[in-house]
Short mmCIF file of C-alpha atoms and ligand atoms in Angstrom, two decimals:
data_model
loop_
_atom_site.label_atom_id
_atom_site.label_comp_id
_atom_site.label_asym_id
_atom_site.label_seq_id
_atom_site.Cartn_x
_atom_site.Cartn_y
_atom_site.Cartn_z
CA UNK P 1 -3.20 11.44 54.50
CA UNK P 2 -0.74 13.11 52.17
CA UNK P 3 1.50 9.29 52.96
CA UNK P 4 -1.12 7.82 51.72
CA UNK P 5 -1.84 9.68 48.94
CA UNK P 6 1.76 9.08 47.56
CA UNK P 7 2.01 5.78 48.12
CA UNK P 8 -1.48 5.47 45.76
CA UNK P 9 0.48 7.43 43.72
CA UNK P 10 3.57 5.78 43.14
CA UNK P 11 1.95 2.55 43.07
CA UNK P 12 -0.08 3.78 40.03
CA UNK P 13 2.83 4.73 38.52
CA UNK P 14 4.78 1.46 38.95
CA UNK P 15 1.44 -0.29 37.42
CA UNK P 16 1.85 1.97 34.75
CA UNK P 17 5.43 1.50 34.23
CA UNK P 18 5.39 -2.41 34.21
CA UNK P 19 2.20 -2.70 31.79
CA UNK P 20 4.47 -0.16 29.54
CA UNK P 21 7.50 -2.82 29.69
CA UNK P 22 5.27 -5.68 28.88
CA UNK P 23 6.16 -6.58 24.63
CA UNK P 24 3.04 -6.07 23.06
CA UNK P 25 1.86 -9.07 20.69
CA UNK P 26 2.24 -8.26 17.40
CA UNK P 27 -0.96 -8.32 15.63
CA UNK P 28 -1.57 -10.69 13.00
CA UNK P 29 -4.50 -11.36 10.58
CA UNK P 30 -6.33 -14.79 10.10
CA UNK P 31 -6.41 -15.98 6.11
CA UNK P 32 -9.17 -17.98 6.89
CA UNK P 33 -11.40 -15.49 8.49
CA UNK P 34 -10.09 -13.12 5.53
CA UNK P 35 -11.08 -15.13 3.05
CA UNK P 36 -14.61 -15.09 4.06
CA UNK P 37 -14.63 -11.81 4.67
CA UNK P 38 -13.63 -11.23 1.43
CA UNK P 39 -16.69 -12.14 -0.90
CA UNK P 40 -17.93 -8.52 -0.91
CA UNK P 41 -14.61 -7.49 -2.71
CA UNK P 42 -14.28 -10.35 -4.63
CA UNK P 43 -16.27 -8.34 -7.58
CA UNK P 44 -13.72 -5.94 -7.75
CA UNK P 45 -10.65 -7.17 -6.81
CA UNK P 46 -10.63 -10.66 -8.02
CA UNK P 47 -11.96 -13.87 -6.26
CA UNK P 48 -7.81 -14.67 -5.25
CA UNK P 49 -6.95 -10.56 -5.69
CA UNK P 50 -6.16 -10.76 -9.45
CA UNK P 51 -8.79 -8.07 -10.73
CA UNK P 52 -10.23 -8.18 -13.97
CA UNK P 53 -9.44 -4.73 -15.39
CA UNK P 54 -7.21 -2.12 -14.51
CA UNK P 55 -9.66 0.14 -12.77
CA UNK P 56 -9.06 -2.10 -10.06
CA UNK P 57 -5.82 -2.94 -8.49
CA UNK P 58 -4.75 -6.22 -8.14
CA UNK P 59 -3.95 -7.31 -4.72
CA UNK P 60 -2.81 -10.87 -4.72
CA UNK P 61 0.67 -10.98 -3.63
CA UNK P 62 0.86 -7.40 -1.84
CA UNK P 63 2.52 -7.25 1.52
CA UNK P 64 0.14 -7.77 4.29
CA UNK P 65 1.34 -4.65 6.48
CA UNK P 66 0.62 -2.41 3.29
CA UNK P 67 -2.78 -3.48 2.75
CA UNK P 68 -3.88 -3.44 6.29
CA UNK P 69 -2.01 0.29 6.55
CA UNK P 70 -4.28 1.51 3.30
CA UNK P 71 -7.53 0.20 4.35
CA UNK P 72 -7.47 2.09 7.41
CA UNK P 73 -6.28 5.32 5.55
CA UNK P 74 -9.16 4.93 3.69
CA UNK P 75 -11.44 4.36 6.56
CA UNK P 76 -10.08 7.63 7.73
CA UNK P 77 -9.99 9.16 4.57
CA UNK P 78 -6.34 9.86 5.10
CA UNK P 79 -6.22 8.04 1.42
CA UNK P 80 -9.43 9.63 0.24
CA UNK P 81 -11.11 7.53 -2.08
CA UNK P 82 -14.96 7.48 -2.32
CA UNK P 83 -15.29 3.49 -3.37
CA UNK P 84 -13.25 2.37 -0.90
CA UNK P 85 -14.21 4.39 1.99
CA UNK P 86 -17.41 2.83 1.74
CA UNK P 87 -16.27 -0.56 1.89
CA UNK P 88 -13.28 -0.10 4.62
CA UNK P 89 -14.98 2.14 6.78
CA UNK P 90 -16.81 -1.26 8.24
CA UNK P 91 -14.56 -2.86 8.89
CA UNK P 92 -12.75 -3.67 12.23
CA UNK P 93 -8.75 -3.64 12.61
CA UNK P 94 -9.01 -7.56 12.92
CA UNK P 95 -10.87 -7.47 9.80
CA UNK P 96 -7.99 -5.47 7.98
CA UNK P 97 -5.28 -7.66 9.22
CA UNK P 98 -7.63 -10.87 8.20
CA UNK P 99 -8.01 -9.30 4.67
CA UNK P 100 -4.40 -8.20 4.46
CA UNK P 101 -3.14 -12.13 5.46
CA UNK P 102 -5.67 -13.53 2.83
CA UNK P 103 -4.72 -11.43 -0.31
CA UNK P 104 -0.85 -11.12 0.72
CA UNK P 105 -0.78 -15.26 0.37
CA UNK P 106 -2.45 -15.09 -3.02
CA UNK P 107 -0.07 -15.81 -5.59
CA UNK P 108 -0.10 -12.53 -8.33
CA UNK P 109 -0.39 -13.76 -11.89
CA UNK P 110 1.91 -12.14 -13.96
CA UNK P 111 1.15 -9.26 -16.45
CA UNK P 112 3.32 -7.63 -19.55
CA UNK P 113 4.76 -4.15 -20.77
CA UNK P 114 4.31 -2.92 -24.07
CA UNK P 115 6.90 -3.40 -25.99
CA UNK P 116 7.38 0.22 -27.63
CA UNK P 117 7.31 1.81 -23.81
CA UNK P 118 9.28 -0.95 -21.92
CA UNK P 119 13.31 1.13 -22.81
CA UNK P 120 12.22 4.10 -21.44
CA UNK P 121 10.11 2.68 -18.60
CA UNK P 122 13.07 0.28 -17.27
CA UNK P 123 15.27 3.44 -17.49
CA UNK P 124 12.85 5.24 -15.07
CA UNK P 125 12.57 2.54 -12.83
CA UNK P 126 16.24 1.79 -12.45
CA UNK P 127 17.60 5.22 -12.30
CA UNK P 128 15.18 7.92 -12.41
CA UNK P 129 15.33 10.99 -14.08
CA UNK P 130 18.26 13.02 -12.66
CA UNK P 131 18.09 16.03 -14.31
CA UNK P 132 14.95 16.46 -12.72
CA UNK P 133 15.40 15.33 -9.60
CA UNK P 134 12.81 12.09 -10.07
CA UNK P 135 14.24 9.10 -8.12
CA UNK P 136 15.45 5.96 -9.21
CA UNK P 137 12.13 3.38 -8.37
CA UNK P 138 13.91 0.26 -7.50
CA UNK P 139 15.50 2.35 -4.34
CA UNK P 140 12.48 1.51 -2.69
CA UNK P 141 10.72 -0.52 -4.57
CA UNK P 142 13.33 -3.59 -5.42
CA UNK P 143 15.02 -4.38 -8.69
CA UNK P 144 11.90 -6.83 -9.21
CA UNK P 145 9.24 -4.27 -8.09
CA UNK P 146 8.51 -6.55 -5.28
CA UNK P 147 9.12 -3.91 -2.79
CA UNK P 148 10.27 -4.25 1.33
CA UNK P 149 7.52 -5.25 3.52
CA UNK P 150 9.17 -3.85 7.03
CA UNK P 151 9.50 -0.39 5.33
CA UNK P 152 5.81 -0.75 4.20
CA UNK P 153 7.45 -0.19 0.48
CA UNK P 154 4.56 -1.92 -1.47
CA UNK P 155 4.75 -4.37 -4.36
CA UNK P 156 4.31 -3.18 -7.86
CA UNK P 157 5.20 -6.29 -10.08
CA UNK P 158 2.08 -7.05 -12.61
CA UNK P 159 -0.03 -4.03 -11.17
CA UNK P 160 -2.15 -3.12 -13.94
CA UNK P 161 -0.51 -0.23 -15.46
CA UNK P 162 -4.14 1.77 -15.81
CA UNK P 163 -4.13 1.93 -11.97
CA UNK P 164 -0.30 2.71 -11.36
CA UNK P 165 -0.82 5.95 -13.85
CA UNK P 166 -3.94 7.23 -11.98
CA UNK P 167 -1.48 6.28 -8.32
CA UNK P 168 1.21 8.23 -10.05
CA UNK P 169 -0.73 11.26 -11.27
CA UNK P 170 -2.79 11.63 -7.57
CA UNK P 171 0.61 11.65 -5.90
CA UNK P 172 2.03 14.18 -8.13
CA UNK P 173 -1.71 17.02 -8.07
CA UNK P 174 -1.63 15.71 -3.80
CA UNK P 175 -4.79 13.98 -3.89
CA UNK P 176 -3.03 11.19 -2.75
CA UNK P 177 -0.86 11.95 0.23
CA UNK P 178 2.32 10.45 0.94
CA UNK P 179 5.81 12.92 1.37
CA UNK P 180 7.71 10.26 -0.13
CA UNK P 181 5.80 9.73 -3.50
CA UNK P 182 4.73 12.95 -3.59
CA UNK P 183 8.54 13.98 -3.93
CA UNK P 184 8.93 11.50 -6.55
CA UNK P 185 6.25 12.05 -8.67
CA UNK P 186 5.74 15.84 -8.63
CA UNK P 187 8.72 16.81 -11.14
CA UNK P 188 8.03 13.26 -13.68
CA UNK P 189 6.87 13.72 -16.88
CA UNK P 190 3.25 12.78 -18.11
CA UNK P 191 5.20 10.34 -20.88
CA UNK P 192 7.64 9.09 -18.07
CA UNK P 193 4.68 8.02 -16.00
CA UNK P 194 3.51 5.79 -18.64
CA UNK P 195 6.25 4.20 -19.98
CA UNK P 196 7.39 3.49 -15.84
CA UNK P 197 3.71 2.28 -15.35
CA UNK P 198 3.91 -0.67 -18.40
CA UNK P 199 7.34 -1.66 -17.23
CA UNK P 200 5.87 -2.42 -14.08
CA UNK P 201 2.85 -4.17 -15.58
CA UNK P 202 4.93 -6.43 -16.90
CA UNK P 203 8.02 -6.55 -13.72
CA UNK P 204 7.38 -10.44 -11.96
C1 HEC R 301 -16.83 -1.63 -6.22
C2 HEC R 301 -15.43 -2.01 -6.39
C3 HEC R 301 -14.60 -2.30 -5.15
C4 HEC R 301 -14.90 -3.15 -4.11
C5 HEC R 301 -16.14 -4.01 -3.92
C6 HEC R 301 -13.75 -3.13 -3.24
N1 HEC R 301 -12.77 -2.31 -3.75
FE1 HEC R 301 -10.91 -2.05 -2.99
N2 HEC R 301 -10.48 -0.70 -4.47
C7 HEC R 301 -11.37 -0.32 -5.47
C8 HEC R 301 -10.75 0.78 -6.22
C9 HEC R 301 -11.36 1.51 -7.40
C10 HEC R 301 -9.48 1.03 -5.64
C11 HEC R 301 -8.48 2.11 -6.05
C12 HEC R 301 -8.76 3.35 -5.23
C13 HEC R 301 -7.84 4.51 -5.51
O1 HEC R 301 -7.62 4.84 -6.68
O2 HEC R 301 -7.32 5.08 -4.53
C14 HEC R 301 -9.35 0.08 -4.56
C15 HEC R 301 -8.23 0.00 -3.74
C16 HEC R 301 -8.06 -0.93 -2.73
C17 HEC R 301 -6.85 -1.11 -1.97
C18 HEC R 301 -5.55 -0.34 -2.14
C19 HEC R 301 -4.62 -1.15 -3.04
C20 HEC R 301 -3.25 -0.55 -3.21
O3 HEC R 301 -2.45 -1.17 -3.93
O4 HEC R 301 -2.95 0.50 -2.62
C21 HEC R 301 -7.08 -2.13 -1.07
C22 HEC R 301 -6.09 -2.68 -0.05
C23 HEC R 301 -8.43 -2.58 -1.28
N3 HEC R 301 -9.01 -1.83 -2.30
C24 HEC R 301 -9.04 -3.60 -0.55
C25 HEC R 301 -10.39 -3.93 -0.66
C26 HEC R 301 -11.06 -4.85 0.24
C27 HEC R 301 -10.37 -5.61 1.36
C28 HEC R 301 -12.37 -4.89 -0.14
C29 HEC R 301 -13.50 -5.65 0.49
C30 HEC R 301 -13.73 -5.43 1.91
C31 HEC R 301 -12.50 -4.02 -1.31
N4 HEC R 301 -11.28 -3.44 -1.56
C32 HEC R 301 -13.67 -3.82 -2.05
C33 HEC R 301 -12.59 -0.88 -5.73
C34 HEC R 301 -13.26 -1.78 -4.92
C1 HEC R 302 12.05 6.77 -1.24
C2 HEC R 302 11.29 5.55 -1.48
C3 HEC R 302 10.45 5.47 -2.76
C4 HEC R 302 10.85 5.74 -4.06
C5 HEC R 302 12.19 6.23 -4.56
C6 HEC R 302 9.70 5.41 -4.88
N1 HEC R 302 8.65 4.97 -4.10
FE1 HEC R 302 6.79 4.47 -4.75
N2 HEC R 302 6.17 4.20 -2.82
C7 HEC R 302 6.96 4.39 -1.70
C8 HEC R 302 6.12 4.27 -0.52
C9 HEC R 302 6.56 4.43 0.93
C10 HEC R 302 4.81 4.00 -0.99
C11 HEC R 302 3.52 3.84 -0.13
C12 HEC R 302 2.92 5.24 -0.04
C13 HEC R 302 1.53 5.32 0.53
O1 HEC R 302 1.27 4.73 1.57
O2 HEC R 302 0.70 6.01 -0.12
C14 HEC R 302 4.89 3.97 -2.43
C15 HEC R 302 3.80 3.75 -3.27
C16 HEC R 302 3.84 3.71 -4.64
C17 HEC R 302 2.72 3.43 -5.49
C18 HEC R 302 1.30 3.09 -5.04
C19 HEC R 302 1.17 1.57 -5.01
C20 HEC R 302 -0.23 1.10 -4.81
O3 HEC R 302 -0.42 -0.14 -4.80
O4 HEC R 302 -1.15 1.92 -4.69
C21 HEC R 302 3.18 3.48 -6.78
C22 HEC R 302 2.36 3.24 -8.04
C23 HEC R 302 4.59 3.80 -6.72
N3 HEC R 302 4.96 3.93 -5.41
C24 HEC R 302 5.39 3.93 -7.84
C25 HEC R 302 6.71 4.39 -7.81
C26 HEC R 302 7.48 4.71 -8.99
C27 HEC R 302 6.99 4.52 -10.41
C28 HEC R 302 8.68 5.18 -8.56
C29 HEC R 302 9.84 5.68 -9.39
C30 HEC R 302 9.57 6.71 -10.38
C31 HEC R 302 8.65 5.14 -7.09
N4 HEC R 302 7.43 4.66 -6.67
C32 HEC R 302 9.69 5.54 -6.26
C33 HEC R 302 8.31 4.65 -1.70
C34 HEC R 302 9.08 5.01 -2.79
#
């Protein structure tokens, strides 16, 4: 009895082992399916992810395992944002990765800086602020603001700067959680945050 009790056992746990060492597919999203799943946020975000106005961000062009990563932190309120949770928290993880694949194919059209902020904001963005401990932005984010998709380091380039400067000031009070921006942006100044936000508007 106890035999055969063991050998149940062990073969369980070689079944376990071998499913373990089977790769797992990576997922990937369907740009076709996304796109018709995407006529309910067309209104905001833009028929091809270019929004209208800067209340919205613009998500043509933004890596496809960013997008899929923030519409589940909104369906689990990990990224708590009233809107949005309401939208996302229908929708299935195919869904996400269909979305993600459409909008990440759209091609961003580009935006501009103002003029008067554009010194001080490429200053920000390319080194920081030292002296108070504020990180240089194109560390992470890429001398073009196009970011690094494997690190899940989103694109910035031609993000409406409105939206950027509400990102930047939710990281920096915690509403928005993230130990990486939250480091950055706790310790920038109100002005810095503006003048980084129009550079970015107008990065392509
Ligand atoms: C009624 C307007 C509205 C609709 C419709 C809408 N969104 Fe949004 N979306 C927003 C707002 C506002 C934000 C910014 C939220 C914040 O500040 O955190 C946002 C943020 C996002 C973000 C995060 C972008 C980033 O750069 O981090 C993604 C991704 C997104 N929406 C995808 C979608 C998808 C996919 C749909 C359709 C299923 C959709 N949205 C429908 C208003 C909308
Ligand atoms: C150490 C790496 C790192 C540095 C340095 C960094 N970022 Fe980020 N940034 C990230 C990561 C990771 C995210 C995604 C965080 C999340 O999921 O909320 C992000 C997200 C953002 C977002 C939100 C984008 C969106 O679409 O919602 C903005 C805006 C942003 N960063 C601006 C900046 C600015 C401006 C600076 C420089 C002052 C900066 N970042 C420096 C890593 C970094």
């Amino acid at each position: 009895m106890k035999q055969l009790v063991l050998l149940a056992l062990s073969s369980l746990l070689s079944f376990a082992v071998t499913a373990a060492e089977v790769p797992e597919l990576a997922p990937e999203g369907d740009a076709a399916a996304g796109e018709a799943k995407s006529m309910v946020c067309a209104g905001c975000h833009g028929a091809d992810g270019n929004s209208a106005t800067g209340g919205f961000p613009n998500l043509a062009g933004q890596h496809a395992s960013y997008i899929a990563d923030q519409l589940a932190n909104f369906k689990s309120k990990e990224r708590d944002n009233a809107m949005m949770y309401g939208f996302a928290s229908v929708l299935s993880d195919q869904d996400m990765l269909d979305l993600a694949a459409f909008y990440s194919a759209k091609a961003p059209k580009p935006g501009v800086a103002q003029p008067e902020l554009a010194a001080r904001g490429e200053q920000v963005y390319r080194f920081g602020d030292p002296d108070r401990g504020v990180a240089a932005c194109a560390a992470c984010h890429g001398p073009q603001g196009k970011g690094v998709a494997s690190a899940k380091f989103p694109s910035l380039a031609g993000q409406w700067a409105e939206y950027t400067l509400t990102q930047l000031n939710s990281y920096k009070s915690g509403a928005r959680q993230n130990a990486m921006m939250n480091g950055v942006a706790v310790n920038m100044r109100a002005a810095d945050m503006e003048a980084v936000a129009s550079y970015i508007q107008g990065l392509r």
